[in-house]
Every structure is written in structure tokens, then in C-alpha cells.
Coordinates of C-alpha atoms in Angstrom, one line a residue:
Chain A
M1 CA -2.7 -159.0 -33.0
T2 CA -5.8 -159.0 -35.1
E3 CA -7.4 -155.8 -36.3
T4 CA -10.6 -156.7 -34.4
R5 CA -8.7 -157.1 -31.2
K6 CA -6.9 -153.8 -31.8
Q7 CA -10.2 -152.1 -32.3
E8 CA -11.6 -153.7 -29.1
L9 CA -8.6 -152.4 -27.2
A10 CA -8.9 -149.0 -28.8
R11 CA -12.6 -148.8 -27.8
V12 CA -11.6 -149.7 -24.2
A13 CA -8.8 -147.1 -24.2
N14 CA -11.2 -144.5 -25.4
L15 CA -13.6 -145.3 -22.5
V16 CA -10.6 -145.2 -20.2
R17 CA -9.8 -141.7 -21.5
Q18 CA -13.4 -140.6 -21.0
G19 CA -13.2 -142.0 -17.4
V20 CA -10.0 -139.9 -16.8
L21 CA -11.8 -136.7 -17.9
E22 CA -14.9 -137.5 -16.0
G23 CA -12.9 -138.0 -12.9
V24 CA -10.8 -134.9 -13.0
F25 CA -13.7 -132.8 -14.3
N26 CA -15.9 -133.7 -11.4
A27 CA -13.0 -133.5 -8.9
K28 CA -12.1 -130.0 -10.3
A29 CA -8.5 -131.2 -9.8
G30 CA -6.2 -134.0 -10.8
H31 CA -3.7 -134.9 -13.5
P32 CA -5.2 -135.5 -17.0
G33 CA -2.1 -135.1 -19.2
G34 CA 0.0 -138.0 -17.8
S35 CA -3.1 -140.1 -17.4
L36 CA -4.1 -139.7 -21.1
S37 CA -0.6 -140.6 -22.3
A38 CA -0.9 -143.9 -20.5
A39 CA -4.3 -145.0 -21.7
E40 CA -3.0 -147.6 -24.2
V41 CA -0.5 -149.2 -22.0
M42 CA -2.9 -149.4 -19.1
T43 CA -5.5 -151.0 -21.3
Y44 CA -3.0 -153.4 -22.7
L45 CA -1.8 -154.4 -19.3
Y46 CA -5.3 -155.0 -17.8
F47 CA -7.0 -156.5 -20.9
E48 CA -4.1 -158.4 -22.5
Q49 CA -1.2 -158.9 -20.3
M50 CA -1.9 -159.3 -16.6
R51 CA -3.5 -162.1 -14.7
V52 CA -6.1 -160.4 -12.6
D53 CA -9.5 -161.3 -11.3
P54 CA -11.8 -158.4 -10.5
A55 CA -14.1 -160.7 -8.5
N56 CA -11.1 -161.6 -6.3
P57 CA -8.8 -158.6 -6.3
K58 CA -6.6 -159.9 -3.5
C59 CA -6.0 -163.3 -5.1
D60 CA -2.4 -164.4 -4.2
S61 CA -1.6 -165.6 -7.7
R62 CA -2.5 -162.3 -9.4
D63 CA 0.0 -160.3 -11.3
R64 CA 0.9 -157.0 -9.5
F65 CA 0.8 -153.5 -10.8
V66 CA 2.2 -150.5 -9.1
L67 CA 1.5 -147.0 -10.4
S68 CA 4.8 -145.5 -9.4
K69 CA 3.7 -142.2 -11.1
G70 CA 0.8 -142.1 -8.6
H71 CA -0.5 -138.8 -9.8
A72 CA -1.8 -140.7 -12.9
A73 CA -4.4 -142.2 -10.6
P74 CA -7.3 -141.2 -12.9
V75 CA -6.1 -143.6 -15.6
L76 CA -5.6 -146.4 -13.1
Y77 CA -9.1 -146.0 -11.7
A78 CA -10.6 -145.7 -15.2
T79 CA -8.9 -148.9 -16.3
L80 CA -9.8 -150.8 -13.1
A81 CA -13.4 -149.6 -13.6
Q82 CA -13.5 -150.8 -17.2
R83 CA -12.0 -154.1 -16.1
G84 CA -14.8 -154.5 -13.6
F85 CA -13.1 -153.9 -10.3
F86 CA -15.8 -151.3 -9.4
P87 CA -18.6 -149.5 -11.2
P88 CA -17.5 -146.8 -13.7
E89 CA -20.1 -144.5 -12.0
E90 CA -17.7 -144.3 -9.1
L91 CA -15.1 -142.4 -11.2
A92 CA -17.1 -139.2 -10.6
T93 CA -16.2 -139.5 -6.9
L94 CA -12.5 -139.0 -7.6
R95 CA -10.8 -136.9 -4.9
K96 CA -14.0 -136.3 -3.0
V97 CA -14.4 -136.8 0.7
G98 CA -15.3 -140.4 1.6
S99 CA -14.3 -141.7 -1.9
R100 CA -12.3 -144.8 -2.4
L101 CA -10.6 -143.0 -5.2
Q102 CA -8.0 -140.8 -3.5
G103 CA -6.0 -138.2 -5.3
H104 CA -3.2 -140.7 -5.3
P105 CA -4.0 -144.4 -5.1
S106 CA -4.6 -146.1 -1.7
M107 CA -4.3 -149.9 -1.6
K108 CA -6.3 -149.8 1.7
L109 CA -9.3 -148.3 0.0
C110 CA -9.5 -149.1 -3.7
P111 CA -10.0 -152.6 -5.0
G112 CA -7.4 -153.6 -7.5
V113 CA -4.8 -151.1 -6.2
D114 CA -1.8 -153.2 -5.2
M115 CA 0.3 -150.4 -3.6
S116 CA -0.4 -147.0 -2.2
T117 CA 1.7 -144.5 -4.2
G118 CA 2.1 -140.8 -4.9
S119 CA 5.5 -140.0 -3.6
L120 CA 7.7 -140.4 -6.7
G121 CA 10.4 -143.0 -6.8
Q122 CA 8.9 -145.2 -4.2
G123 CA 6.5 -147.2 -6.3
I124 CA 9.3 -148.9 -8.3
S125 CA 11.0 -150.0 -5.1
A126 CA 7.7 -151.4 -3.8
A127 CA 7.3 -153.2 -7.1
V128 CA 10.8 -154.6 -6.7
G129 CA 9.8 -155.8 -3.2
M130 CA 6.8 -157.6 -4.8
A131 CA 8.9 -159.2 -7.5
L132 CA 11.5 -160.3 -4.8
G133 CA 8.6 -161.7 -2.8
A134 CA 7.3 -163.6 -5.8
K135 CA 10.8 -165.0 -6.5
H136 CA 11.2 -165.9 -2.9
S137 CA 7.9 -167.8 -3.0
K138 CA 8.8 -169.4 -6.3
T139 CA 5.6 -168.3 -7.9
D140 CA 5.2 -167.1 -11.5
V141 CA 3.6 -163.8 -10.4
M142 CA 4.8 -160.9 -12.6
T143 CA 5.1 -157.4 -11.3
Y144 CA 4.6 -154.4 -13.5
T145 CA 5.2 -150.8 -12.6
L146 CA 4.6 -147.6 -14.5
L147 CA 6.9 -144.6 -14.0
G148 CA 6.9 -141.1 -15.4
D149 CA 9.9 -139.8 -17.2
G150 CA 10.3 -136.9 -14.8
E151 CA 10.2 -139.4 -12.0
L152 CA 13.5 -140.8 -13.2
Q153 CA 15.1 -137.7 -11.6
E154 CA 14.4 -139.4 -8.2
G155 CA 17.6 -141.1 -7.1
Q156 CA 15.5 -143.9 -5.5
V157 CA 14.5 -145.1 -9.0
W158 CA 18.1 -146.0 -9.7
E159 CA 18.6 -147.6 -6.2
A160 CA 15.7 -149.8 -7.1
A161 CA 17.0 -150.5 -10.6
M162 CA 20.4 -151.5 -9.3
F163 CA 18.8 -153.8 -6.7
A164 CA 16.4 -155.4 -9.2
A165 CA 19.2 -156.3 -11.6
A166 CA 21.4 -157.5 -8.8
K167 CA 18.7 -159.8 -7.6
Q168 CA 18.0 -161.0 -11.1
L169 CA 14.3 -160.1 -11.0
D170 CA 13.2 -161.2 -14.4
N171 CA 9.7 -161.1 -13.1
L172 CA 9.8 -157.3 -12.9
V173 CA 8.8 -155.0 -15.8
V174 CA 9.5 -151.3 -15.4
I175 CA 7.5 -149.2 -17.8
V176 CA 8.4 -145.6 -18.4
D177 CA 5.7 -143.2 -19.8
N178 CA 8.1 -140.9 -21.7
N179 CA 5.7 -138.1 -22.6
N180 CA 8.6 -135.6 -22.3
L181 CA 6.8 -133.1 -20.1
Q182 CA 6.8 -132.5 -16.4
I183 CA 5.3 -129.7 -14.3
D184 CA 8.1 -127.1 -14.9
G185 CA 8.6 -127.8 -18.6
T186 CA 10.1 -130.4 -20.8
V187 CA 12.2 -133.1 -19.0
E188 CA 15.3 -131.8 -20.7
E189 CA 14.7 -128.2 -19.6
V190 CA 14.2 -129.3 -16.0
N191 CA 16.8 -132.0 -15.6
S192 CA 17.3 -134.4 -18.5
P193 CA 16.9 -138.1 -17.8
Y194 CA 18.0 -139.0 -21.3
P195 CA 19.2 -141.3 -22.6
I196 CA 16.6 -143.4 -20.7
G197 CA 17.0 -146.8 -22.5
E198 CA 20.8 -146.7 -22.2
K199 CA 20.6 -146.0 -18.5
F200 CA 18.4 -149.0 -17.8
A201 CA 20.5 -151.1 -20.1
A202 CA 23.6 -150.0 -18.2
F203 CA 21.8 -151.0 -14.9
G204 CA 21.3 -154.5 -16.3
F205 CA 17.8 -154.4 -17.8
D206 CA 16.6 -155.7 -21.1
V207 CA 15.2 -152.6 -22.8
A208 CA 12.6 -152.0 -25.4
E209 CA 11.8 -148.5 -26.7
I210 CA 8.5 -148.3 -28.5
D211 CA 5.6 -146.1 -29.5
G212 CA 3.4 -146.2 -26.4
H213 CA 0.2 -145.7 -28.3
C214 CA 0.7 -148.6 -30.7
Y215 CA -0.8 -152.0 -29.8
D216 CA 1.4 -154.0 -32.1
A217 CA 4.4 -152.4 -30.5
L218 CA 3.1 -153.0 -27.0
E219 CA 2.4 -156.6 -27.9
A220 CA 5.8 -157.1 -29.3
A221 CA 7.5 -155.6 -26.2
F222 CA 5.4 -157.4 -23.6
K223 CA 5.7 -160.7 -25.5
G224 CA 9.4 -160.2 -25.7
I225 CA 9.8 -160.3 -21.9
A226 CA 12.4 -163.0 -21.3
K227 CA 13.0 -165.2 -18.3
N228 CA 16.7 -164.7 -18.5
G229 CA 17.7 -163.4 -15.0
R230 CA 17.3 -159.7 -16.2
P231 CA 14.5 -157.3 -15.4
T232 CA 12.8 -155.6 -18.3
A233 CA 12.4 -151.9 -19.0
I234 CA 9.9 -150.8 -21.6
I235 CA 10.2 -147.1 -22.6
L236 CA 7.1 -145.7 -24.1
K237 CA 7.3 -142.8 -26.4
T238 CA 4.0 -141.1 -25.7
V239 CA 2.1 -137.9 -26.2
K240 CA 1.0 -136.1 -23.0
G241 CA -2.7 -135.4 -23.1
C242 CA -3.1 -137.9 -26.0
G243 CA -6.6 -138.1 -27.4
V244 CA -7.8 -134.6 -26.6
S245 CA -6.5 -132.1 -29.1
F246 CA -6.0 -129.1 -26.9
M247 CA -4.3 -131.1 -24.2
E248 CA -1.8 -132.8 -26.4
N249 CA 1.9 -131.9 -25.7
N250 CA 0.8 -129.1 -23.5
V251 CA 2.4 -129.0 -20.1
N252 CA -0.4 -126.8 -18.7
W253 CA -2.6 -130.0 -18.6
H254 CA -0.2 -131.8 -16.3
G255 CA -2.2 -131.0 -13.2
A256 CA -5.2 -128.9 -14.2
P257 CA -8.8 -130.0 -14.7
P258 CA -10.9 -128.9 -17.7
N259 CA -13.7 -126.4 -17.2
A260 CA -17.3 -127.3 -18.3
E261 CA -16.8 -126.1 -21.9
Q262 CA -13.4 -127.8 -22.3
Y263 CA -14.9 -131.0 -20.8
E264 CA -17.7 -131.0 -23.3
T265 CA -15.3 -130.4 -26.2
A266 CA -12.9 -133.2 -24.9
M267 CA -15.7 -135.7 -24.4
A268 CA -17.1 -134.9 -27.9
Q269 CA -13.7 -135.5 -29.4
L270 CA -13.4 -138.8 -27.7
K271 CA -16.9 -139.9 -28.5
G272 CA -16.4 -138.8 -32.0
A273 CA -13.2 -140.9 -32.3
Q274 CA -15.1 -143.9 -30.8
A275 CA -17.9 -143.7 -33.4
Chain B
M1 CA 27.0 -159.2 35.9
K2 CA 25.7 -160.2 32.4
M3 CA 26.3 -157.4 29.9
N4 CA 24.9 -157.1 26.4
A5 CA 23.7 -154.4 24.0
T6 CA 20.1 -154.4 23.0
R7 CA 21.2 -154.9 19.4
D8 CA 22.7 -158.3 20.5
A9 CA 19.2 -159.3 21.5
Y10 CA 17.8 -158.2 18.2
G11 CA 20.3 -160.5 16.4
Q12 CA 19.5 -163.5 18.6
A13 CA 15.8 -163.0 18.5
L14 CA 15.9 -162.9 14.7
I15 CA 17.8 -166.2 14.6
D16 CA 15.2 -167.7 16.9
L17 CA 12.3 -166.3 14.9
G18 CA 13.8 -167.6 11.7
A19 CA 13.7 -171.1 13.2
K20 CA 10.0 -171.0 13.9
N21 CA 8.6 -168.7 11.2
E22 CA 9.5 -169.2 7.5
K23 CA 7.7 -166.0 6.6
V24 CA 10.3 -163.9 8.4
I25 CA 12.6 -162.1 6.0
V26 CA 15.5 -159.9 7.2
M27 CA 16.9 -157.1 5.1
D28 CA 19.8 -154.8 5.8
A29 CA 21.7 -152.0 4.2
D30 CA 25.3 -153.1 4.4
L31 CA 25.5 -153.0 8.2
A32 CA 24.7 -156.6 9.0
A33 CA 27.7 -156.9 11.2
A34 CA 26.8 -153.8 13.2
T35 CA 23.1 -154.2 13.4
K36 CA 23.5 -157.9 14.3
T37 CA 21.4 -159.2 11.5
G38 CA 24.5 -161.1 10.4
G39 CA 23.6 -164.0 12.6
F40 CA 20.3 -164.5 10.7
R41 CA 22.1 -164.1 7.4
K42 CA 24.4 -167.0 8.4
A43 CA 21.6 -169.2 9.7
Y44 CA 19.1 -168.5 6.9
P45 CA 21.0 -167.1 3.9
D46 CA 18.1 -167.6 1.6
R47 CA 15.8 -165.4 3.7
F48 CA 18.3 -162.5 4.1
Y49 CA 18.5 -159.7 1.5
N50 CA 21.0 -157.0 1.4
A51 CA 19.9 -153.8 -0.2
G52 CA 23.3 -152.3 0.0
I53 CA 23.8 -148.7 1.0
A54 CA 20.4 -147.5 -0.1
E55 CA 18.1 -147.1 2.8
G56 CA 15.2 -145.4 1.0
N57 CA 15.0 -148.3 -1.4
L58 CA 15.4 -150.8 1.5
M59 CA 12.3 -149.5 3.2
S60 CA 10.1 -149.3 0.1
V61 CA 11.2 -152.8 -1.0
A62 CA 10.4 -154.1 2.5
G63 CA 6.9 -152.6 2.1
G64 CA 6.4 -154.3 -1.3
M65 CA 7.7 -157.6 0.1
A66 CA 5.3 -157.3 3.0
T67 CA 2.3 -157.2 0.6
M68 CA 3.4 -160.7 -0.5
G69 CA 2.7 -162.1 2.9
Y70 CA 6.1 -161.8 4.6
T71 CA 7.0 -160.3 7.9
V72 CA 10.0 -158.1 6.9
F73 CA 12.6 -156.9 9.4
A74 CA 14.4 -153.9 7.7
S75 CA 17.5 -152.9 9.5
S76 CA 20.0 -150.0 9.5
F77 CA 21.3 -147.5 12.0
A78 CA 18.6 -145.3 13.5
M79 CA 20.0 -142.3 11.7
F80 CA 19.6 -143.8 8.2
A81 CA 16.4 -145.8 9.0
A82 CA 14.2 -143.2 10.7
G83 CA 16.2 -140.3 9.4
R84 CA 17.2 -140.8 5.8
A85 CA 14.3 -143.1 5.0
F86 CA 11.6 -141.2 7.0
E87 CA 9.5 -140.5 4.0
Q88 CA 9.7 -144.0 2.6
I89 CA 8.7 -145.4 6.0
R90 CA 5.9 -142.8 6.1
N91 CA 4.5 -143.4 2.7
T92 CA 5.3 -147.0 1.7
I93 CA 5.1 -148.6 5.1
G94 CA 3.1 -146.4 7.5
Y95 CA 0.3 -145.1 5.1
P96 CA -0.5 -148.6 3.8
A97 CA 0.0 -150.1 7.3
L98 CA 2.3 -152.8 6.1
N99 CA 3.8 -155.5 8.2
V100 CA 7.3 -154.2 8.3
K101 CA 9.4 -154.1 11.4
I102 CA 12.1 -151.5 11.3
G103 CA 15.0 -152.7 13.4
A104 CA 17.0 -149.6 14.0
T105 CA 20.3 -150.0 15.9
H106 CA 22.8 -147.4 17.1
G107 CA 20.0 -145.1 18.4
G108 CA 21.0 -142.1 20.5
I109 CA 24.2 -140.5 21.5
S110 CA 25.7 -143.7 22.9
V111 CA 26.9 -144.4 19.3
G112 CA 29.9 -142.6 20.7
E113 CA 33.0 -142.2 18.7
D114 CA 31.3 -141.9 15.2
G115 CA 30.1 -138.5 16.3
A116 CA 27.0 -136.3 15.6
S117 CA 26.4 -137.5 12.0
H118 CA 25.6 -141.0 13.4
Q119 CA 24.1 -140.1 16.7
C120 CA 20.3 -140.2 16.1
N121 CA 18.5 -138.3 18.8
E122 CA 15.5 -137.6 16.7
D123 CA 14.2 -141.0 15.6
I124 CA 11.6 -141.5 18.3
A125 CA 10.1 -138.1 17.4
L126 CA 10.1 -138.9 13.7
M127 CA 8.6 -142.3 14.1
R128 CA 6.1 -141.3 16.7
V129 CA 4.4 -138.8 14.5
I130 CA 3.6 -141.3 11.8
P131 CA -0.1 -142.5 12.2
G132 CA -0.3 -146.1 13.3
M133 CA 3.4 -146.6 13.9
T134 CA 4.3 -148.5 17.1
V135 CA 7.5 -147.3 18.6
I136 CA 9.5 -149.4 21.0
N137 CA 12.7 -148.6 22.8
P138 CA 13.8 -151.5 25.1
A139 CA 15.9 -151.0 28.2
D140 CA 18.0 -154.2 28.3
Y141 CA 18.7 -157.5 26.5
Q142 CA 15.8 -159.4 27.8
E143 CA 13.3 -156.7 27.0
A144 CA 14.8 -156.2 23.6
Y145 CA 14.5 -159.9 22.8
A146 CA 10.9 -160.0 24.0
A147 CA 10.1 -156.8 22.0
V148 CA 11.3 -158.4 18.8
M149 CA 9.2 -161.5 19.4
A150 CA 6.1 -159.3 20.2
A151 CA 6.7 -157.2 17.1
A152 CA 6.8 -160.3 15.0
E153 CA 3.4 -161.4 16.3
F154 CA 2.0 -157.9 15.9
D155 CA 0.3 -157.2 12.5
G156 CA 1.5 -153.7 11.3
P157 CA 4.5 -151.4 11.2
V158 CA 6.7 -151.3 14.3
Y159 CA 9.8 -149.2 14.9
L160 CA 12.3 -151.0 17.2
R161 CA 15.1 -148.9 18.6
F162 CA 18.3 -150.7 19.8
G163 CA 21.5 -149.4 21.2
R164 CA 25.2 -150.0 20.5
L165 CA 26.3 -149.8 24.1
V166 CA 26.6 -152.9 26.3
L167 CA 24.4 -152.6 29.4
P168 CA 23.8 -154.8 32.5
H169 CA 20.8 -157.1 32.3
L170 CA 17.9 -155.7 34.2
F171 CA 15.4 -158.5 33.6
D172 CA 15.5 -162.2 33.5
E173 CA 13.7 -164.7 31.2
S174 CA 10.5 -164.4 33.3
Y175 CA 10.1 -160.8 32.2
K176 CA 6.8 -160.3 30.4
F177 CA 6.8 -157.7 27.7
E178 CA 3.6 -156.3 26.3
I179 CA 3.4 -153.7 23.5
G180 CA 1.8 -150.5 24.9
K181 CA 2.3 -151.3 28.6
G182 CA 4.6 -149.4 30.9
V183 CA 6.1 -151.4 33.8
Q184 CA 6.5 -150.1 37.3
L185 CA 9.9 -151.1 38.5
R186 CA 9.8 -149.4 41.8
E187 CA 7.0 -148.1 44.0
G188 CA 7.1 -144.6 45.3
H189 CA 4.7 -141.8 46.2
D190 CA 6.7 -138.5 46.1
I191 CA 7.6 -138.3 42.4
T192 CA 7.7 -140.6 39.4
I193 CA 10.6 -141.1 37.0
I194 CA 9.4 -142.4 33.6
A195 CA 12.4 -143.6 31.6
T196 CA 13.0 -145.5 28.4
G197 CA 15.9 -147.4 26.9
L198 CA 19.3 -147.2 28.7
M199 CA 18.0 -144.3 30.8
V200 CA 16.0 -146.9 32.8
H201 CA 19.3 -147.9 34.4
E202 CA 20.0 -144.3 35.3
A203 CA 16.5 -143.8 36.6
L204 CA 16.9 -146.7 39.1
E205 CA 20.2 -145.3 40.3
A206 CA 18.6 -141.8 40.6
A207 CA 15.8 -143.4 42.7
D208 CA 18.4 -144.8 45.0
K209 CA 20.0 -141.4 45.4
L210 CA 16.6 -139.8 46.1
A211 CA 15.8 -142.5 48.6
A212 CA 19.0 -141.6 50.5
E213 CA 17.6 -138.1 50.7
G214 CA 14.3 -139.4 52.0
V215 CA 12.4 -139.1 48.7
N216 CA 10.4 -142.0 47.5
A217 CA 10.5 -142.1 43.8
R218 CA 8.4 -144.3 41.6
V219 CA 10.2 -145.7 38.5
I220 CA 8.4 -146.7 35.4
N221 CA 10.0 -148.3 32.4
M222 CA 8.3 -147.1 29.3
A223 CA 9.6 -149.3 26.5
T224 CA 6.6 -148.5 24.2
I225 CA 6.6 -144.9 23.4
K226 CA 3.7 -145.2 21.0
P227 CA 1.0 -146.2 21.8
L228 CA 1.8 -144.6 25.1
D229 CA 0.5 -146.3 28.3
V230 CA -1.6 -143.3 29.3
D231 CA -3.2 -145.1 32.2
I232 CA 0.1 -145.7 34.0
V233 CA 1.2 -142.1 33.3
R234 CA -2.0 -140.5 34.6
K235 CA -2.0 -142.8 37.7
A236 CA 1.6 -141.6 38.4
A237 CA 0.6 -138.0 38.0
R238 CA -2.4 -138.5 40.3
E239 CA -0.5 -140.4 43.0
T240 CA 2.8 -138.7 43.0
G241 CA 2.1 -135.2 41.6
A242 CA 5.5 -134.7 39.8
I243 CA 7.1 -136.4 36.9
V244 CA 10.6 -136.6 35.5
T245 CA 11.1 -138.2 32.1
A246 CA 14.4 -139.6 31.0
E247 CA 15.5 -140.7 27.5
E248 CA 18.5 -141.0 25.3
H249 CA 16.9 -138.7 22.7
S250 CA 16.2 -135.1 22.1
V251 CA 14.0 -133.5 24.8
I252 CA 11.9 -132.4 21.8
G253 CA 9.4 -135.0 20.5
G254 CA 10.3 -138.1 22.4
L255 CA 9.1 -139.7 25.6
G256 CA 9.1 -136.5 27.5
S257 CA 7.0 -134.8 25.0
A258 CA 4.6 -137.7 24.8
V259 CA 4.2 -137.7 28.6
A260 CA 3.8 -134.0 28.7
E261 CA 1.2 -134.0 26.0
V262 CA -1.0 -136.6 27.8
L263 CA -0.7 -134.8 31.2
A264 CA -1.2 -131.3 30.0
E265 CA -4.5 -132.4 28.5
S266 CA -5.7 -134.6 31.4
H267 CA -3.9 -134.2 34.7
P268 CA -1.4 -131.3 34.7
V269 CA 1.5 -131.8 37.1
P270 CA 5.1 -130.6 36.7
V271 CA 6.9 -132.6 34.0
L272 CA 10.6 -132.1 33.7
R273 CA 12.5 -133.8 30.9
V274 CA 15.9 -135.3 30.9
G275 CA 17.3 -135.9 27.5
V276 CA 19.6 -134.4 24.9
E277 CA 19.0 -130.7 24.9
D278 CA 18.4 -129.0 21.5
T279 CA 22.0 -129.6 20.3
F280 CA 24.1 -132.0 18.2
G281 CA 26.4 -134.5 19.9
E282 CA 30.1 -135.1 19.2
S283 CA 32.7 -137.9 19.2
G284 CA 33.8 -139.6 22.3
P285 CA 33.4 -142.8 24.4
A286 CA 29.6 -143.4 25.0
K287 CA 29.9 -143.3 28.8
D288 CA 31.6 -139.9 28.7
L289 CA 29.1 -138.5 26.2
L290 CA 26.2 -139.7 28.3
K291 CA 27.5 -137.8 31.3
L292 CA 28.5 -134.7 29.2
Y293 CA 25.1 -134.4 27.6
G294 CA 23.2 -134.9 30.9
L295 CA 22.0 -138.4 30.4
S296 CA 22.8 -139.5 33.9
A297 CA 21.4 -140.5 37.3
E298 CA 22.8 -137.2 38.6
K299 CA 20.8 -135.1 36.1
I300 CA 17.6 -137.1 36.9
F301 CA 18.3 -136.5 40.6
E302 CA 18.7 -132.8 40.0
K303 CA 15.6 -132.5 37.9
A304 CA 13.6 -134.5 40.4
G305 CA 14.6 -132.0 43.1
A306 CA 13.4 -129.2 40.8
A307 CA 10.2 -131.0 40.1
L308 CA 9.5 -131.6 43.8
G309 CA 10.0 -127.9 44.4
M310 CA 7.5 -127.1 41.7
K311 CA 5.1 -129.6 43.1
L312 CA 5.4 -128.1 46.6
S313 CA 5.0 -124.6 45.5
L314 CA 1.9 -125.6 43.5
L315 CA 0.5 -127.3 46.6
H316 CA 1.0 -124.2 48.7
N317 CA 0.2 -121.6 46.1
P318 CA -1.9 -123.2 43.4
Y319 CA -3.0 -119.9 41.9
P320 CA 0.0 -117.6 41.9

């Protein structure tokens, strides 16, 4: 990937992060930490990888995306807004009465949202259903789904993984945002899902484990997806709260909004990084 | 007399649907022989997907597949469909209002010998409480067949409950089934028995017993429990003044509750419920269990007597 393109993507990801903060600050609620850790992969998916058309968000031939870690809705909304699915100004309505931007994504309300999610472990299964449907229809539609690392504790994730490999869904890409933190502490402290890559490999996936904030690594992993009868798992090593110094690797920012002062500081940091 | 289980109708209807609609997909969770989806699997192997013993995944996959333009029938026993996968149905089918038909067989205590772990007397309550979910519990083969066809035409989530036990045919091919419509099977003005599923058979027998005692009982077959046919319920309350409900389900949360809710808020009359009391079942032949747990014409007859007594005492002393 050219340096210019990387800079462009970095600029978008920075705006996505600002959108995340704008959303949760105005909502006075939401999940900034696990949204910020996914800014690069969301930007890469919607600006490099996926076939989508903001003017025709329900187009049959689009690639599908399911935010299985539905609580990271702010990063999905901020990415969709940057991509042109709806005006970025709408991000300030997050979690408010009457908003299309529900606390967890609703496919009935928000353009560009392919599946309603929020209850962990179910999004991956829905993505598997989409991939199965695409196979059944003999279309080249790809389905991508983003999971949290804590979410891997849900047994349904492994039901879905077993089924996806058994049905040879090489049009399915399971992405894990491995920021190592969940509400009650580190994922090891709570109930370790490690080793993540080996587990998916044992279930029959092609596995890539990469730095989730590096565009070259993202490009290599996504370009490496093979049509070989095996689904792909891409495990992203990430930093929870990435991009805002006081939120990084701090579990307290899993589900808490910044106050006005913190918001100003965070936005200043991001705008400073952008300049 | 022709005898079939409603699950047999489910199996046949799926095969017939498969012939006319390429968008029909059938999924199961390793129970294809018992749920009767095996016939579809044989006829259309490329449109049948087995999720294995993983009902939560089955329901969410069905939801995802429905977003790709398919009408997905997802099948398991009622216990594992409505019970185990409740939250998947609620969040990945109900909330996004996806076009998934949950074909749940082995509903109720007539599962029999497998015992309480497999006897789902709670599914109608669980499914009824999900916003936008249509809940259908057919009474015989023909109605079950027609209900599957109607569900396939209907855009949105539907819970279809089928039974294991073979039953006499009540209706013939001229029977018209409509989602959300109760059907009056017998006219009467003293009391109304509103029944669903296999209890419709018992209700008709109870009405005969009541007639022998000089009591004219109206009988309504309520296959659709949600949306409930409130008009036919209110009319029955207005015209007969006493109701007995009958269902092969807990007395909590099913048809009896639905009828009582409507009437308490619009036309209060005595409503007595026949169903499984607040208890688990046990192993045994279905016919024995139905009697033992009070799912019988005798119990309906007995409750009808009590309901008539309440109706009369209200007439003579409306403000005690």
C-alpha cells in the first residue's frame, strides 16, 4: 500500500475516532474503548475491502458486515457516516430517543447496518447465515464479522465456527478485536479465550494474527483470504481506547463516556494527530 | 378414521412448498427424522442444512440466511427451539423481524415417554411475549398443513407448534385456515370452550357431554394464539357469559392467559383455564399423561360446570 493511501486511511480513521467520541459524549453513555480499538479495521473494511454502495445500502450484491460485538456501535456508525451512508452530524444523536443510531445496531433503522446485534455470540452466527445464503445463491458476496475477544467466551461463537468450517464457507471472514480487556478485567483474569488463533485453526479456519492498527498488516491479511473451502479468521492485536492517551489499555473506558473536559482533551489529541 | 400427527403435516407441507418455491430453505438440528423435515431433505438435499445439535446457532444462522432473501424454516423440538434458543429467536429473528418460520415439533406433554426434560409446556408463553411474533398451534393434520402454507406466504417471524401424537383428522381439504382467525366449530349460547391444538378434540367431546346435561357449549378452535382473534373472544364472552380455555401447555402464559387478558380489559366474564398446572411432567404414554395432567374432556366438562356456576352467581348477585 502506498504511503499516500495509508495517510488517507489514517485521516479517515482519525475522523472515525472523533465520531466515536462525539457520539458517546453526546449520549453520555456508550462504549468508547472497544470502538477506538477497531477504528483501523473498520476504516480498512469500508474504504478498501468491502463492496458497498452508500447510495444503495440494500443492494443485493453488496458485501455484508455484522458487528457481532454490537456494543462497538459507535465505531460502526462513525465509519458508515464517513463512508456516506448518513450525515456525520447524525452521530450526535447516538442513543437518543427517536435516533436511528440505537445503543446497539438496528438493521431496521440504520442504513448500512446489515444485522441487528448486541447480544454477544449471535452476530457471528447471523454472518454465517449470510455467508451460507451467498454460497447457496452462488454469488461472490463476502461476509465479514467483527467479534470482541471477551465475546469468544460465548459458546455460540464456537457453534458458529464449527458450522462455518463444516459448510466450507470460504466467503466468511471472522475478525477478532483482541484488545485484551473486557468489563471485569483482562480477558485472562475473567475467563481466558487464549490461544485464539489455535482455536480457530483447530476449528478449520485459515488464521492470520496481526497488528490491528497497521494498514500493511491489514492489507496482507485481507488480501490473503483464499477461496479454498475454509473460512478465514483474522485476529487483531489491538489497544483498547487506541488514539486517546488516557483511554488506552484502561478497562474503565469499556463502557463509560468522557465528561466535557475529557472530551475536549481527547478531541484535541485526535485533531493534533491529524494535523 | 384417518390418523396423523401434526408434525406429519409439517413434513408433507415442506415437501410441497419446496416444489413450488425455490426460496424455501429448511434447517434442522439433528432431529430431521423426528421433526419430519427428513422428507424435504430427501426431496431437496441442496436446500436442506443441518446445524447439528446447536439450536442457538441454528436460529441465528436462519436469521442471517433470511436477510439474503430466503424463507427459512428452522426446526427442532419445542423445548430446544423456543426454550433453549429463546434469546436467539428474540434478538436475531424477532427484533429484526426476519422471515424465519420456527417449526417446533414435540410441543407439550404428549411427547410422552421422554419425560419432563423434553415436554415443553412453556413455548407458547415464551414465543407470545416476543413483539411481532405470530404463534400458531394447529389442531389436526389439515390445519397444520394449511398453517405451514400460510406461514410461508406471510412475511415475518412465525412460531409453528406441532405435536408428536397421532390424532384423528378433524378437517378435510376444504378447510380454510387464516392466520389470526379463530374458527367456531360448534354453536352454543350457555358457555364457550376456546381450545387450541390437540385440546380441540377434547373440547368437542366435552361439548357432547355438556349437551347430554342440557348445556349448550360453543366451541372455538383457536389455532393462532398471537395475534389473538379478539373479536371472536369478545363475542363469545358477550353471548355466552362464561369461558373455559383448553390447551396442552402451562396454564400460565398460553391461550388461557391470552383470553383472560383480553376479557379482563374489555368484557369481564368467568374464564377458567384447562392446561398443565404449574408443574413439570413425567414419563409415560402420551394418552395416560394427558389424563393424569388434566388435559381431558372430563376436566373441561368439570371446569365448564364451575364456570357456569360462577356465571349464574354473578347474574343473581353481581355486586357481592
